[in-house]
mmCIF file of C-alpha atoms in Angstrom:
data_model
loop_
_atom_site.group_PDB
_atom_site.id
_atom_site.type_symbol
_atom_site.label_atom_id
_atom_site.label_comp_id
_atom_site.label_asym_id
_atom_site.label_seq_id
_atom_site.Cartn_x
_atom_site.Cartn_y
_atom_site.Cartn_z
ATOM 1 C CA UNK A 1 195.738 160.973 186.852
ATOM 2 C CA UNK A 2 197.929 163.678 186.295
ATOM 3 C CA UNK A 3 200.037 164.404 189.171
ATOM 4 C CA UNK A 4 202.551 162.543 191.381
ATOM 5 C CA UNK A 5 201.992 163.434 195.114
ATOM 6 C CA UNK A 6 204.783 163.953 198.079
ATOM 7 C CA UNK A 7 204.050 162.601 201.513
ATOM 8 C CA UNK A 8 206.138 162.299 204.098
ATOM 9 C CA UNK A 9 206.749 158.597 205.433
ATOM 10 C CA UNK A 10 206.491 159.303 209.269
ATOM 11 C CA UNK A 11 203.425 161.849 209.794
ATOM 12 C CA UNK A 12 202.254 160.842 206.154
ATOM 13 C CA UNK A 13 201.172 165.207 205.768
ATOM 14 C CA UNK A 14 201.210 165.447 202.059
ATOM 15 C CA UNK A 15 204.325 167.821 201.221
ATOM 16 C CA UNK A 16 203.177 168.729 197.732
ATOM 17 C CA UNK A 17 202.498 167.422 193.990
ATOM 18 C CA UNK A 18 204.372 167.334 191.202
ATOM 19 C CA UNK A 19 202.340 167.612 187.877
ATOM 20 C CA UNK A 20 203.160 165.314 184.513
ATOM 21 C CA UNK A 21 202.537 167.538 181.444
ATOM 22 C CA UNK A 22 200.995 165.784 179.000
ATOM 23 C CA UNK A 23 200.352 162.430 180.857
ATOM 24 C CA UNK A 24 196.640 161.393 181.138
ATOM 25 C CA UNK A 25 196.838 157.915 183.619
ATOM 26 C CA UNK A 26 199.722 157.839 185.403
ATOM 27 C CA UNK A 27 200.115 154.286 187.143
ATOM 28 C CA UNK A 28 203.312 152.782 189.092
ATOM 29 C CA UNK A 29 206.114 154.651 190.724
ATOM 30 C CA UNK A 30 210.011 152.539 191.305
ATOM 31 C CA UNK A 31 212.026 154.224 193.205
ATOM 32 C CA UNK A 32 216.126 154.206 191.894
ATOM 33 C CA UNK A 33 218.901 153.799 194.057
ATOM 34 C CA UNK A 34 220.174 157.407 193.206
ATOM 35 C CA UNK A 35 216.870 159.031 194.604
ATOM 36 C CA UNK A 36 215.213 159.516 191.378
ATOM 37 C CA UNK A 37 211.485 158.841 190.687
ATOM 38 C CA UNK A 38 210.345 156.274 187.357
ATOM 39 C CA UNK A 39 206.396 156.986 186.623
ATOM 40 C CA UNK A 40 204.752 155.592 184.122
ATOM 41 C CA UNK A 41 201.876 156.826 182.089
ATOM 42 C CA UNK A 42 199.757 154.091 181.023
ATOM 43 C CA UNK A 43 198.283 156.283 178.463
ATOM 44 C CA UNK A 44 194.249 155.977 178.706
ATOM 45 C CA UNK A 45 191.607 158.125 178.674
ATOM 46 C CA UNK A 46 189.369 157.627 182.152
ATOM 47 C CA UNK A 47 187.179 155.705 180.293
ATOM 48 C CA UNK A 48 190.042 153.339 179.254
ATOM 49 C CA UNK A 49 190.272 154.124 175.802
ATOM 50 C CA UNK A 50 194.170 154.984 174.383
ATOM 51 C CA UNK A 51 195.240 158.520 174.579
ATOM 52 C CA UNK A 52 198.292 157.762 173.241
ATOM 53 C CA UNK A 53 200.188 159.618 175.887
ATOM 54 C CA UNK A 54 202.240 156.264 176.950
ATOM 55 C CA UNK A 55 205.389 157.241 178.886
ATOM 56 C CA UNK A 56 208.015 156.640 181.082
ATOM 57 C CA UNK A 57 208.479 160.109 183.343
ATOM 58 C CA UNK A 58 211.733 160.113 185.307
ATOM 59 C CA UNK A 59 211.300 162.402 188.639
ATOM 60 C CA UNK A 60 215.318 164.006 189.948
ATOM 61 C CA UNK A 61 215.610 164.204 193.418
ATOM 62 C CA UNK A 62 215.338 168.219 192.974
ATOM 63 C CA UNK A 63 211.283 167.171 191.790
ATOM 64 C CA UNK A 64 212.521 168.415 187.855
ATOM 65 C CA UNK A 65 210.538 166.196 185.346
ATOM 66 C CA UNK A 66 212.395 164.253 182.539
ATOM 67 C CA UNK A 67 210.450 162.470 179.981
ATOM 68 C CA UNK A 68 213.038 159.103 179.310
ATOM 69 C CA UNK A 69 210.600 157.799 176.412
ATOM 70 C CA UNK A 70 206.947 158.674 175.266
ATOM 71 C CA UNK A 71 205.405 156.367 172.289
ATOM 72 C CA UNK A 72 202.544 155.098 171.778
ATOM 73 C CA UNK A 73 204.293 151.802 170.407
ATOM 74 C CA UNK A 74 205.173 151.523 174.748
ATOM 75 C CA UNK A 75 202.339 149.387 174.498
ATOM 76 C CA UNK A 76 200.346 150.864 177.602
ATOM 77 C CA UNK A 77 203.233 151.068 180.630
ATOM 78 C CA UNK A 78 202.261 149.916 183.813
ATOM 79 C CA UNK A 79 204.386 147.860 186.096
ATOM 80 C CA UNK A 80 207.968 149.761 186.715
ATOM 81 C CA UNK A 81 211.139 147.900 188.649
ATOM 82 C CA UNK A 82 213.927 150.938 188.524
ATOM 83 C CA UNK A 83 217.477 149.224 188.204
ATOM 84 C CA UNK A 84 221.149 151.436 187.845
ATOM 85 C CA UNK A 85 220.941 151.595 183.582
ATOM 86 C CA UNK A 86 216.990 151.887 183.542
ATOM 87 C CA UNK A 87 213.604 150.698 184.307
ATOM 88 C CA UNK A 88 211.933 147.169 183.370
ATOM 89 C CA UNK A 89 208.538 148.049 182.512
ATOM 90 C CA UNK A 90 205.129 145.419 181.878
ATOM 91 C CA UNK A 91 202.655 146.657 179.919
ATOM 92 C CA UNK A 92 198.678 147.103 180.632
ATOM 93 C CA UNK A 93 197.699 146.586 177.158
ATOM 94 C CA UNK A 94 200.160 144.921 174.733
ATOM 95 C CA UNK A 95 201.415 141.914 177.266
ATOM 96 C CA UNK A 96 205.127 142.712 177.148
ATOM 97 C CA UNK A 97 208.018 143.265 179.649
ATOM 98 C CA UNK A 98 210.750 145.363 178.501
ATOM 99 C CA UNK A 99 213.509 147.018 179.545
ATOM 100 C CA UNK A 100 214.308 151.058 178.693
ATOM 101 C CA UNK A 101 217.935 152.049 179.020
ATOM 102 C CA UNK A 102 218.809 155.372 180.957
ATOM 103 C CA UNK A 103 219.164 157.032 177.283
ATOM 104 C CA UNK A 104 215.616 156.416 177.084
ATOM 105 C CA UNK A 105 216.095 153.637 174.297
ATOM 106 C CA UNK A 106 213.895 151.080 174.405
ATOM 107 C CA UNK A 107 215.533 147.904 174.528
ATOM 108 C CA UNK A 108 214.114 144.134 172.931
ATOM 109 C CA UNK A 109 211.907 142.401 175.324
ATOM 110 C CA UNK A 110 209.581 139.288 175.801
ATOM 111 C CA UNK A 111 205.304 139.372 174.426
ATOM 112 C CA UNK A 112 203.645 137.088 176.302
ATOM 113 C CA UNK A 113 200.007 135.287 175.105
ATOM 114 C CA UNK A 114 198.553 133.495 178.094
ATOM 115 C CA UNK A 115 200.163 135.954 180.870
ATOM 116 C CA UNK A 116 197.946 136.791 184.350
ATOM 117 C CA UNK A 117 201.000 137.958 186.370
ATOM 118 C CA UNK A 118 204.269 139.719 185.904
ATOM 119 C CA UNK A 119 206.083 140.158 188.877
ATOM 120 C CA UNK A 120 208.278 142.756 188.948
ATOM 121 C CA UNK A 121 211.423 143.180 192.083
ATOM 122 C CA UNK A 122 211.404 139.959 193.577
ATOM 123 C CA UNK A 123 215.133 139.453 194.311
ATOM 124 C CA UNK A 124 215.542 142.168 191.668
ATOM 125 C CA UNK A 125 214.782 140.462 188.584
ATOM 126 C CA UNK A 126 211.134 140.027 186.823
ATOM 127 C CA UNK A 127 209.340 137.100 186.892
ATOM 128 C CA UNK A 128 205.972 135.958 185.079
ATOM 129 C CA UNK A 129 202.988 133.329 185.985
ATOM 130 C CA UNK A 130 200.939 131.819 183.933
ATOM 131 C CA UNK A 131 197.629 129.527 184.613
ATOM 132 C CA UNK A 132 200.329 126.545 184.222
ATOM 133 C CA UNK A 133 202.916 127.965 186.786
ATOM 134 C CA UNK A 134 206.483 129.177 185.839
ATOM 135 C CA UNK A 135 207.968 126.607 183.865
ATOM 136 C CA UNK A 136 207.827 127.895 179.914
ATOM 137 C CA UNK A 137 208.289 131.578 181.706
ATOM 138 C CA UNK A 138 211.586 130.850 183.623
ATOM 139 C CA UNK A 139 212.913 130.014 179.964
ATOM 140 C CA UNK A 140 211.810 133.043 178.545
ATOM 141 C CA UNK A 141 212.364 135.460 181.493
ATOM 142 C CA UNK A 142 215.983 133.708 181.244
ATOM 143 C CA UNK A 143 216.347 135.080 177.926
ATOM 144 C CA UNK A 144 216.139 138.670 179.008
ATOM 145 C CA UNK A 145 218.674 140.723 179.875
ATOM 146 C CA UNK A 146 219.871 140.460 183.135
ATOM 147 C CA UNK A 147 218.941 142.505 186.182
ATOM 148 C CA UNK A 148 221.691 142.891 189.189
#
């Protein structure tokens, strides 16, 4: 998955794609308050092996792609929730939610063990479940940098 597609809301006609260079699985799309377009790139192969190609893609509003941070330490990005200074970003394979700065400067986050769901935009800020409900994860979650 290679490509980010254009649709418009209304008539939902497809208005063009927008190819990633280098990506190999890209996976969530948040959308930022100043029109710009997080993607991230999961890196895997289609058969789910690493490709190493894990990213964070930032589409302008002109459709000009900006890689903000590609490493394969990302841990597998999935999840994206796009905030004014950056992107919060839960991981498919290393169970982690971090936080990468507009610089592209990946910031400390939280590795979670026993995690099934990491939510990410409810009233703006992320949010984790476990098998025993939130408790433990509030705490941790509270650790974490703030979201507005």
């Amino acid at each position: 998955i290679t490509n980010v597609r254009k649709f418009d809301r209304s008539t939902l006609k497809q208005l063009g794609s927008i190819a990633i260079e280098g990506a190999t699985f890209l996976n969530d799309l948040s959308a930022a308050s100043d029109g710009s377009i997080y993607v991230s790139d999961s890196g895997l192969n289609p058969d789910f092996s690493k490709s190493g190609t894990d990213a964070i893609y930032k589409i302008g509003s002109d459709d000009k792609v900006a890689t903000l941070i590609k490493t394969p330490e990302l841990g597998g990005p999935n999840g994206l929730l796009a905030t004014d200074d950056g992107v919060w970003v839960v991981t498919f394979g290393s169970g982690e939610l971090y936080k990468v700065t507009n610089a592209g400067a990946k910031e400390a986050g939280e590795k979670f063990g026993n995690c099934r769901i990491v939510v990410l935009g409810h009233a703006r800020a992320p949010h984790r479940r476990t098998n025993g409900g939130m408790g433990s994860s509030a705490r941790a979650i509270s650790r974490l940098s703030s979201v507005p």
